[in-house]
Amino acid sequence: MSRLGARLGQAVLLAVLLCWLLSLVSGYDVIADVTPARAGLHPSAQALLGTDHMGRSVAWRLVTASRAFVGPGLLAMAVALALGLPAGALAGYLGGPVAGVVRYLWAVVSAVPRFVLVLLACSIYGSEPHVLAVAAGLSFAPGLGEALTTRIEALRSREFVLATRAHGVSAARTLAWHLLWLACRALILRQLLYLLAFYLVLETSLSYVGGFGIEEPQPSWGNMLAFEFGIHGGNPAAWAAPALAIWLTVAAAIGVASTLRERGHA
Amino acid sequence: MWTALRAALTRALWFAATLVGAAFLVQLLLWAAPGDPIDLLPNGAELRPALEAEWGLDQPLPMRLGIYLVHALHGDLGTSLAVHPGVAVRSLLGPALARSAKTLVLALLLSLALSLVLALLTRGRRPVLRALVQLLTVAPVFLLAYLLVLGLNEATWSLVQAGTIARPSWFALPDQASSLRDGLAILVLAVGSGSLGETHAALELELVAVLRSPFATAARARGQPLLGLTLHNLLPPLLAVAGRRVPFLLGGLVIVEKVLLMNGAGALLWQACLKRDYPVAMGLCIAAALAVAGSRLVVDLARLGLDPRLRQVRA
């Protein structure tokens, strides 16, 4: 990806983060916003992206919908880190039977497709955002862990690691500082960006189909799309804006992650 | 010969162990829920006596998991509780899996074929085309399906209104079952959620490596055609890429079948999860794990057959 593409990707991710912060302080009321008299208004100075067919502001719903995936996405990242990072790092550093057992566990979890595992977890434990986030983090941990194991396995016999041992640096410090922080942080960031993209796709897909995910009147980019499906003569921005937001955010997260890999950081 | 046999046997054992582990994992998810899993069912009180005996609730957890596994190995996945109450899960799964397997295999083949063509077009050049492929294919499958359905419906409705064409039999998508709807599902799965982009990127890397290899240079110097040699050397990575895509396609299939109102295993899983019909949901999860682990095994064995260097590597 070009430098410009990477910059655009970073700008989109920053904009999403700002939308999330704005939604937390805005006090926008999703119930009080229903004004049928303003239904289907096209974008104008009064309504930036117009209104949907219940007269609700598309722009405010778009901003508020970032709550559906940014916070839970961060929780999913924390879960994936908590599970994948220590196990993956230890397996890579120690090798042998530890690596064998950890690799087997990763193979077991990743044998069930992520989406299927999350759906089953939602069915058993409920489809609240925190359940979705924990299940997504659990299903993503093998990807992060396996990537770390492979990288650390390749690095553990390199000169800089041997030098830390010769200088009497503890194994914990070598692993945590020299290997994980200095040599693998970009790899971890790349995996977390993939997880963010996965969580957004997961949440919007579930909310679009309905039954799981975010339910109306709470906004999600997925249920905003579903809400406008089959409405003739309405405001095209009401479906185009969430569609574009999903597309751009996923493209930005994957694009920035790919840039890290292409530049050899991860 | 012995090395190859040992490598194949190791992989087969790994497959069996993974499958057993996956069956335990999905069972564990249910049994780890707080309280009694029968309480989670909408008609739990009514079904309790029968389910307590069938699920072995008086047994300790490892024994319960073992009983489930032994039953599953004999093809007994229990009976449906809510989707089709009283019907054996195995008889529900069979037709649904057959329908979905067709869509899945065709989508995988289409994705690989398109990726190969694109890799031959780009092969380390044309960064704009590569970036465009990456950008267009990251769209989630439900979004692609939504946009395609919306576009086709709107365009067709305009033509029907203008009197240019008669109302087609498939109109309006996705309500009517048609080959167009099936084709859309295959296309969306083959292209969406990064399917095409990632496959293309992986194949392009391999293609460039093959074209820059000493044997390709030697073949060029001898004036030999490169296409056959290239495709032969691309086959092992092509299989590896195909194996890696299976879990993603299975996940996408659930959504595509729901969005396009298709009647396959994905839609059945959704319905089972929504109605908390755990025997059906568990059966489908194990079928998905079987597909993923099975595809890994097939790919590994095929690569062992194609690439003798892999037989020397410890499995």
XYZ file of C-alpha atoms in Angstrom:
581
model
C 0.000 0.000 0.000
C 1.272 3.472 -0.860
C 2.238 6.064 1.755
C -0.856 8.088 0.833
C -3.102 5.050 1.259
C -1.578 4.348 4.673
C -2.102 7.979 5.737
C -5.732 7.858 4.560
C -6.247 4.623 6.481
C -4.846 6.166 9.648
C -7.068 9.232 9.136
C -10.180 7.053 8.802
C -9.326 5.118 11.987
C -8.707 8.401 13.819
C -12.060 9.751 12.580
C -13.818 6.621 13.871
C -12.138 7.067 17.247
C -13.237 10.714 17.359
C -16.809 9.678 16.453
C -16.746 7.240 19.354
C -15.527 9.919 21.790
C -18.139 12.355 20.459
C -20.891 9.756 20.884
C -19.895 9.285 24.530
C -20.284 12.984 25.358
C -22.967 14.103 22.883
C -26.032 13.030 24.865
C -27.860 12.162 21.614
C -31.188 10.509 22.469
C -32.046 7.741 19.989
C -35.696 7.629 21.130
C -36.416 11.373 21.226
C -34.963 11.855 17.728
C -37.946 10.157 16.020
C -39.804 12.868 14.056
C -41.942 11.335 11.253
C -42.614 14.807 9.793
C -38.914 15.007 8.820
C -38.795 11.501 7.272
C -36.574 10.949 4.240
C -35.003 14.424 4.145
C -32.049 14.652 1.788
C -28.686 16.014 3.004
C -28.805 19.750 3.686
C -27.292 22.376 5.962
C -29.916 21.564 8.628
C -29.396 17.788 8.475
C -25.860 16.952 7.367
C -26.630 13.495 5.948
C -30.406 13.926 5.889
C -32.841 11.735 7.834
C -33.993 8.110 7.625
C -37.591 7.071 7.010
C -38.481 7.686 10.658
C -37.090 11.197 10.514
C -33.987 10.420 12.592
C -30.721 12.197 11.884
C -28.474 9.888 9.806
C -25.326 11.760 10.832
C -25.999 11.463 14.565
C -26.979 7.815 14.271
C -23.815 7.163 12.268
C -21.708 8.782 14.999
C -23.598 7.039 17.824
C -23.319 3.656 16.080
C -19.538 3.744 16.603
C -20.341 2.818 20.233
C -21.543 -0.559 18.994
C -18.073 -1.678 17.933
C -15.282 0.587 19.226
C -15.685 -0.123 22.964
C -16.464 -3.843 22.544
C -13.716 -4.034 19.898
C -11.219 -2.760 22.492
C -12.518 -5.370 24.948
C -12.097 -8.083 22.294
C -8.498 -6.892 21.801
C -7.869 -7.122 25.560
C -9.253 -10.681 25.646
C -7.221 -11.768 22.611
C -4.100 -10.218 24.172
C -4.737 -11.818 27.567
C -5.135 -15.265 26.020
C -2.927 -15.165 22.964
C 0.057 -13.127 24.070
C 1.394 -15.083 27.077
C 0.652 -18.499 25.599
C 2.026 -17.613 22.165
C 5.155 -15.968 23.575
C 5.939 -18.826 25.988
C 5.353 -21.448 23.289
C 7.734 -19.643 20.947
C 10.403 -19.042 23.601
C 10.347 -22.423 25.312
C 9.518 -24.602 22.310
C 9.313 -28.378 22.866
C 6.255 -29.897 24.541
C 4.942 -26.487 25.690
C 4.809 -25.334 22.061
C 3.184 -28.635 21.089
C 0.401 -28.299 23.669
C -0.223 -24.610 22.875
C -0.264 -25.294 19.131
C -2.769 -28.093 19.698
C -5.026 -25.736 21.674
C -4.794 -23.129 18.898
C -5.634 -25.800 16.310
C -8.689 -26.869 18.333
C -10.057 -23.339 18.764
C -9.356 -22.348 15.157
C -10.971 -25.545 13.837
C -14.349 -23.998 14.638
C -14.793 -21.015 12.281
C -14.693 -17.723 14.206
C -18.137 -16.619 13.144
C -19.667 -19.987 14.075
C -17.997 -19.974 17.506
C -19.224 -16.442 18.229
C -22.758 -17.297 17.114
C -22.835 -20.330 19.405
C -21.483 -18.279 22.321
C -24.148 -15.608 21.712
C -26.833 -18.270 21.696
C -25.690 -19.672 25.060
C -24.566 -16.541 26.910
C -26.731 -13.851 25.245
C -25.858 -11.387 22.514
C -24.867 -8.411 24.667
C -21.841 -6.511 23.297
C -19.512 -7.769 26.058
C -20.390 -11.416 25.271
C -19.764 -10.768 21.596
C -16.450 -9.091 22.448
C -15.211 -11.907 24.708
C -16.213 -14.545 22.152
C -14.537 -12.598 19.337
C -11.376 -12.187 21.449
C -11.339 -15.901 22.269
C -11.827 -16.884 18.637
C -9.054 -14.495 17.549
C -6.506 -15.527 20.217
C -5.157 -18.463 18.142
C -4.348 -16.127 15.235
C -2.411 -13.759 17.483
C -0.786 -16.561 19.479
C 0.293 -18.557 16.430
C 1.815 -15.464 14.792
C 3.771 -14.699 17.989
C 4.926 -18.293 18.416
C 6.245 -18.421 14.856
C 8.030 -15.066 15.180
C 9.599 -15.763 18.578
C 10.680 -19.249 17.487
C 12.533 -17.611 14.614
C 14.123 -15.008 16.899
C 15.016 -16.994 20.008
C 18.383 -18.212 18.674
C 19.398 -14.888 17.092
C 22.507 -13.065 18.297
C 20.703 -10.346 20.242
C 18.820 -12.924 22.314
C 21.998 -14.921 22.947
C 23.701 -11.663 23.952
C 21.006 -10.872 26.543
C 21.529 -14.343 28.028
C 25.318 -13.826 28.071
C 24.788 -10.531 29.926
C 22.704 -12.286 32.556
C 19.397 -10.682 31.590
C 16.515 -12.716 32.991
C 14.414 -14.833 30.632
C 11.279 -12.883 31.610
C 12.902 -9.551 30.698
C 14.316 -10.949 27.451
C 10.910 -12.234 26.495
C 8.867 -9.236 27.624
C 11.179 -6.418 26.571
C 13.612 -7.606 23.889
C 11.325 -10.025 22.077
C 7.732 -8.952 22.669
C 8.106 -5.195 22.907
C 11.069 -4.441 20.668
C 10.701 -7.180 18.057
C 6.992 -8.067 18.024
C 4.993 -4.942 18.892
C 4.223 -4.135 15.253
C 3.151 -7.734 14.694
C 0.828 -7.512 17.715
C -0.564 -4.189 16.476
C -1.177 -5.718 13.041
C -3.094 -8.632 14.560
C -5.129 -6.241 16.721
C -6.061 -4.184 13.661
C -7.242 -7.378 11.958
C -9.282 -8.115 15.065
C -10.854 -4.640 14.959
C -11.844 -5.219 11.317
C -13.178 -8.664 12.196
C -15.186 -7.300 15.126
C -16.717 -4.562 12.984
C -17.703 -7.089 10.311
C -19.064 -9.426 12.981
C -21.119 -6.787 14.785
C -22.529 -5.172 11.644
C -23.343 -8.576 10.103
C -25.212 -9.740 13.203
C -27.021 -6.423 13.561
C -27.916 -6.399 9.850
C -29.504 -9.843 9.913
C -31.131 -9.308 13.313
C -31.780 -11.615 16.226
C -28.252 -11.086 17.555
C -26.178 -7.915 17.741
C -27.545 -4.411 18.215
C -31.330 -4.094 17.976
C -33.350 -1.029 16.955
C -33.726 1.704 18.150
C -30.044 1.561 19.221
C -28.017 2.315 16.099
C -25.431 0.087 14.468
C -24.098 0.589 10.945
C -25.508 -2.877 10.236
C -29.070 -2.255 11.434
C -29.067 1.216 9.804
C -28.563 -0.560 6.468
C -31.236 -3.164 7.176
C -33.685 -0.445 8.272
C -33.507 1.303 4.888
C -33.671 -1.848 2.741
C -36.542 -1.747 0.246
C -37.531 1.871 1.020
C -38.324 3.641 -2.241
C -37.980 7.369 -2.708
C -36.234 7.877 0.627
C -32.916 9.491 1.412
C -30.157 7.478 -0.360
C -27.617 8.748 2.186
C -29.495 6.813 4.880
C -28.156 3.519 3.467
C -25.129 4.794 1.537
C -23.517 6.466 4.576
C -23.409 3.353 6.833
C -22.404 1.183 3.850
C -19.498 3.506 3.072
C -18.573 3.775 6.751
C -18.337 -0.021 7.105
C -16.361 -0.390 3.893
C -13.930 2.441 4.651
C -13.307 1.418 8.262
C -12.626 -2.234 7.378
C -10.413 -1.146 4.462
C -8.553 1.306 6.723
C -7.877 -1.258 9.473
C -6.723 -3.923 7.005
C -4.793 -1.382 4.919
C -2.840 -0.026 7.893
C -2.149 -3.608 9.060
C -0.908 -4.550 5.580
C 1.355 -1.489 5.518
C 3.016 -2.682 8.729
C 3.694 -6.048 7.097
C 4.903 -4.616 3.783
C 7.373 -2.288 5.496
C 8.820 -5.207 7.396
C 7.721 -4.001 10.829
C 5.491 -7.028 11.370
C 8.541 -44.306 1.644
C 8.571 -44.718 5.459
C 9.176 -41.003 5.955
C 6.203 -40.138 3.756
C 4.001 -42.685 5.512
C 5.037 -41.428 8.941
C 4.378 -37.816 7.910
C 0.923 -38.772 6.557
C 0.093 -40.758 9.695
C 1.152 -37.872 11.961
C -1.134 -35.529 10.076
C -4.042 -37.976 10.235
C -3.582 -38.310 14.018
C -3.393 -34.516 14.348
C -6.675 -34.269 12.403
C -8.409 -36.788 14.696
C -7.084 -35.101 17.853
C -8.153 -31.663 16.589
C -11.631 -32.892 15.809
C -12.033 -34.487 19.241
C -10.768 -31.264 20.850
C -13.196 -29.145 18.813
C -16.115 -31.387 19.837
C -15.080 -30.956 23.492
C -14.740 -27.192 23.032
C -18.270 -26.667 21.714
C -19.673 -28.950 24.421
C -17.647 -27.131 27.062
C -19.111 -23.789 25.948
C -22.575 -25.104 26.764
C -21.676 -26.827 30.044
C -19.633 -23.861 31.277
C -22.738 -21.627 31.199
C -23.894 -20.669 34.692
C -26.733 -22.869 35.954
C -28.250 -25.766 34.105
C -28.216 -25.717 30.273
C -31.777 -27.088 30.225
C -32.888 -23.869 31.969
C -31.685 -21.957 28.901
C -34.166 -23.760 26.664
C -37.528 -22.076 26.019
C -39.383 -25.350 26.805
C -36.840 -26.601 29.368
C -39.279 -27.616 32.137
C -41.241 -29.830 29.760
C -38.149 -31.502 28.275
C -36.180 -31.886 31.508
C -36.771 -35.584 32.344
C -35.929 -36.784 28.822
C -32.915 -34.486 28.427
C -31.434 -35.334 31.821
C -31.289 -38.979 30.762
C -30.132 -38.235 27.183
C -27.400 -35.749 28.152
C -26.274 -37.753 31.191
C -26.653 -34.846 33.621
C -26.108 -37.154 36.593
C -22.600 -37.923 35.287
C -19.478 -35.805 35.931
C -18.525 -33.334 33.162
C -15.690 -35.361 31.527
C -17.977 -38.399 31.377
C -20.748 -36.295 29.807
C -18.350 -35.028 27.163
C -17.156 -38.564 26.530
C -20.721 -39.857 26.138
C -21.479 -37.096 23.626
C -18.359 -37.924 21.649
C -19.079 -41.658 21.566
C -22.647 -40.967 20.404
C -21.354 -38.494 17.789
C -18.898 -41.081 16.481
C -21.837 -43.437 15.990
C -23.650 -40.695 14.055
C -26.079 -39.965 16.894
C -26.129 -36.202 17.449
C -29.382 -36.236 19.410
C -32.796 -34.880 18.440
C -33.834 -31.373 17.532
C -35.551 -29.465 20.360
C -36.927 -26.361 18.671
C -36.158 -26.084 14.934
C -37.889 -29.372 14.036
C -38.804 -30.855 17.434
C -38.336 -34.602 17.680
C -36.463 -34.995 14.391
C -33.005 -36.626 14.515
C -30.267 -34.010 14.105
C -28.415 -36.210 11.610
C -31.377 -36.268 9.217
C -31.683 -32.465 9.456
C -28.005 -31.876 8.840
C -27.559 -34.092 5.785
C -29.595 -32.175 3.149
C -28.604 -28.755 4.545
C -24.896 -29.635 4.485
C -25.150 -30.973 0.929
C -26.694 -27.682 -0.292
C -24.112 -25.572 1.495
C -21.166 -27.747 0.437
C -22.000 -27.078 -3.218
C -22.039 -23.299 -2.678
C -18.845 -23.458 -0.622
C -16.849 -25.548 -3.102
C -17.931 -23.425 -6.083
C -17.083 -20.214 -4.204
C -13.642 -21.563 -3.279
C -12.927 -22.622 -6.859
C -14.113 -19.277 -8.239
C -11.999 -17.378 -5.719
C -8.894 -19.400 -6.613
C -9.482 -19.073 -10.358
C -10.007 -15.288 -10.159
C -6.971 -14.926 -7.885
C -4.790 -16.895 -10.260
C -5.856 -14.767 -13.229
C -5.266 -11.578 -11.243
C -1.887 -12.851 -9.986
C -0.827 -13.576 -13.576
C -1.944 -10.053 -14.529
C -0.148 -8.255 -11.702
C 2.843 -10.534 -10.774
C 4.760 -7.883 -8.864
C 3.676 -5.020 -11.127
C 0.538 -2.884 -11.488
C 0.278 -1.629 -7.881
C -2.897 0.326 -8.728
C -4.747 -2.813 -9.855
C -3.534 -4.667 -6.749
C -4.648 -1.851 -4.451
C -8.019 -1.711 -6.219
C -8.558 -5.461 -5.752
C -7.628 -5.166 -2.072
C -9.912 -2.177 -1.543
C -12.932 -3.653 -3.312
C -12.723 -7.083 -1.739
C -12.424 -6.089 1.923
C -16.158 -5.342 1.954
C -18.029 -7.751 4.251
C -20.074 -10.398 2.450
C -23.383 -9.098 3.804
C -22.603 -5.620 2.485
C -21.687 -6.927 -0.970
C -24.850 -9.040 -1.024
C -26.902 -6.025 0.086
C -25.436 -3.750 -2.597
C -25.772 -6.354 -5.363
C -29.369 -7.160 -4.445
C -30.236 -3.466 -4.181
C -28.564 -2.650 -7.502
C -30.113 -5.560 -9.394
C -33.594 -4.953 -7.982
C -33.521 -1.216 -8.699
C -32.148 -1.644 -12.244
C -34.613 -4.405 -13.098
C -37.565 -2.512 -11.633
C -36.677 0.558 -13.739
C -36.557 -1.581 -16.906
C -39.855 -3.290 -16.021
C -41.509 0.083 -15.347
C -40.226 1.467 -18.650
C -41.646 -1.586 -20.455
C -38.202 -2.596 -21.762
C -38.379 -6.083 -20.255
C -41.052 -8.330 -18.758
C -40.898 -9.042 -15.043
C -38.211 -11.780 -14.646
C -39.020 -14.959 -12.710
C -36.303 -14.226 -10.114
C -37.645 -10.753 -9.303
C -37.454 -9.461 -6.606
C -34.265 -10.716 -4.997
C -33.782 -12.389 -2.577
C -37.368 -13.626 -2.038
C -37.555 -15.935 -5.063
C -35.343 -19.034 -5.214
C -33.399 -18.893 -8.497
C -30.070 -19.779 -10.039
C -29.267 -16.042 -10.085
C -29.586 -15.953 -6.291
C -27.334 -19.037 -5.972
C -24.844 -17.436 -8.356
C -24.854 -14.230 -6.319
C -24.131 -16.200 -3.149
C -21.168 -17.914 -4.821
C -19.827 -14.626 -6.218
C -20.196 -12.759 -2.939
C -18.468 -15.535 -0.984
C -15.665 -15.793 -3.546
C -14.961 -12.068 -3.539
C -16.095 -10.590 -0.211
C -14.523 -10.290 3.252
C -11.029 -10.170 1.775
C -11.391 -13.590 0.175
C -10.209 -12.567 -3.255
C -7.762 -9.945 -1.996
C -5.915 -12.265 0.380
C -5.853 -15.193 -2.025
C -4.604 -12.922 -4.788
C -1.870 -11.418 -2.600
C -0.664 -14.856 -1.431
C -0.664 -16.325 -4.936
C 1.077 -13.300 -6.405
C 3.917 -13.633 -3.880
C 4.324 -17.307 -4.763
C 4.129 -16.588 -8.489
C 6.838 -13.938 -8.295
C 9.033 -16.339 -6.256
C 8.553 -19.092 -8.858
C 9.268 -16.756 -11.794
C 12.475 -15.493 -10.113
C 13.662 -18.996 -9.140
C 16.800 -20.518 -10.722
C 14.798 -23.286 -12.400
C 12.564 -20.719 -14.116
C 15.670 -18.829 -15.296
C 17.132 -22.091 -16.617
C 13.884 -22.946 -18.403
C 13.827 -19.452 -19.950
C 17.449 -19.883 -21.115
C 16.518 -23.188 -22.759
C 13.546 -21.525 -24.445
C 11.044 -23.804 -22.672
C 7.460 -22.555 -22.178
C 7.042 -21.347 -18.596
C 3.288 -21.709 -18.093
C 3.217 -25.452 -17.311
C 6.254 -25.221 -15.039
C 4.791 -22.224 -13.211
C 1.399 -23.824 -12.659
C 2.994 -27.067 -11.457
C 5.054 -25.176 -8.892
C 2.093 -23.028 -7.889
C -0.087 -26.011 -7.061
C 1.228 -26.634 -3.476
C 0.822 -22.957 -2.405
C -2.543 -22.832 -4.190
C -3.702 -25.774 -2.086
C -2.348 -24.155 1.083
C -4.244 -20.938 0.324
C -7.415 -22.936 -0.385
C -7.084 -24.718 2.961
C -6.627 -21.428 4.825
C -9.749 -19.891 3.248
C -12.160 -22.671 4.274
C -12.944 -21.363 7.818
C -13.528 -17.834 6.487
C -15.831 -19.115 3.758
C -17.779 -21.179 6.288
C -18.290 -18.107 8.472
C -19.322 -16.045 5.444
C -21.715 -18.767 4.332
C -23.809 -18.368 7.508
C -24.367 -14.683 6.767
C -24.823 -15.056 2.998
C -27.457 -17.749 3.447
C -29.347 -15.560 5.892
C -29.104 -12.405 3.784
C -30.092 -14.171 0.558
C -32.756 -16.283 2.326
C -31.149 -19.559 1.264
C -31.934 -22.872 2.835
C -28.587 -24.380 3.807
C -26.518 -25.349 6.825
C -25.616 -21.715 7.587
C -29.246 -20.626 7.793
C -30.008 -23.745 9.868
C -27.211 -22.870 12.301
C -28.557 -19.346 12.660
C -32.061 -20.642 13.321
C -30.777 -23.244 15.804
C -28.753 -20.624 17.694
C -31.672 -18.199 17.729
C -34.082 -20.847 19.058
C -31.444 -22.336 21.382
C -31.726 -25.728 19.746
C -28.355 -26.879 21.073
C -28.228 -30.405 19.627
C -28.629 -28.941 16.106
C -26.202 -26.073 16.783
C -23.604 -28.452 18.268
C -23.973 -30.841 15.348
C -23.414 -28.020 12.864
C -20.413 -26.684 14.817
C -18.842 -30.142 14.742
C -19.615 -30.416 11.023
C -17.881 -27.056 10.511
C -14.868 -28.256 12.527
C -14.824 -31.447 10.462
C -14.793 -29.358 7.269
C -11.953 -27.135 8.544
C -9.789 -29.915 9.998
C -10.604 -32.188 7.030
C -9.608 -29.531 4.511
C -6.321 -28.997 6.411
C -5.657 -32.755 6.303
C -6.481 -33.060 2.595
C -4.304 -30.054 1.773
C -1.417 -31.384 3.884
C -1.582 -34.834 2.307
C -1.853 -33.416 -1.206
C 1.139 -31.130 -0.576
C 3.102 -34.074 0.795
C 2.385 -35.898 -2.433
C 3.315 -32.941 -4.614
C 6.368 -31.611 -2.782
C 8.940 -34.228 -1.666
C 10.785 -31.622 0.464
C 7.861 -31.502 2.899
C 8.235 -35.219 3.666
C 11.568 -34.517 5.322
C 10.118 -31.910 7.661
C 8.928 -33.063 11.051
C 5.128 -32.811 11.147
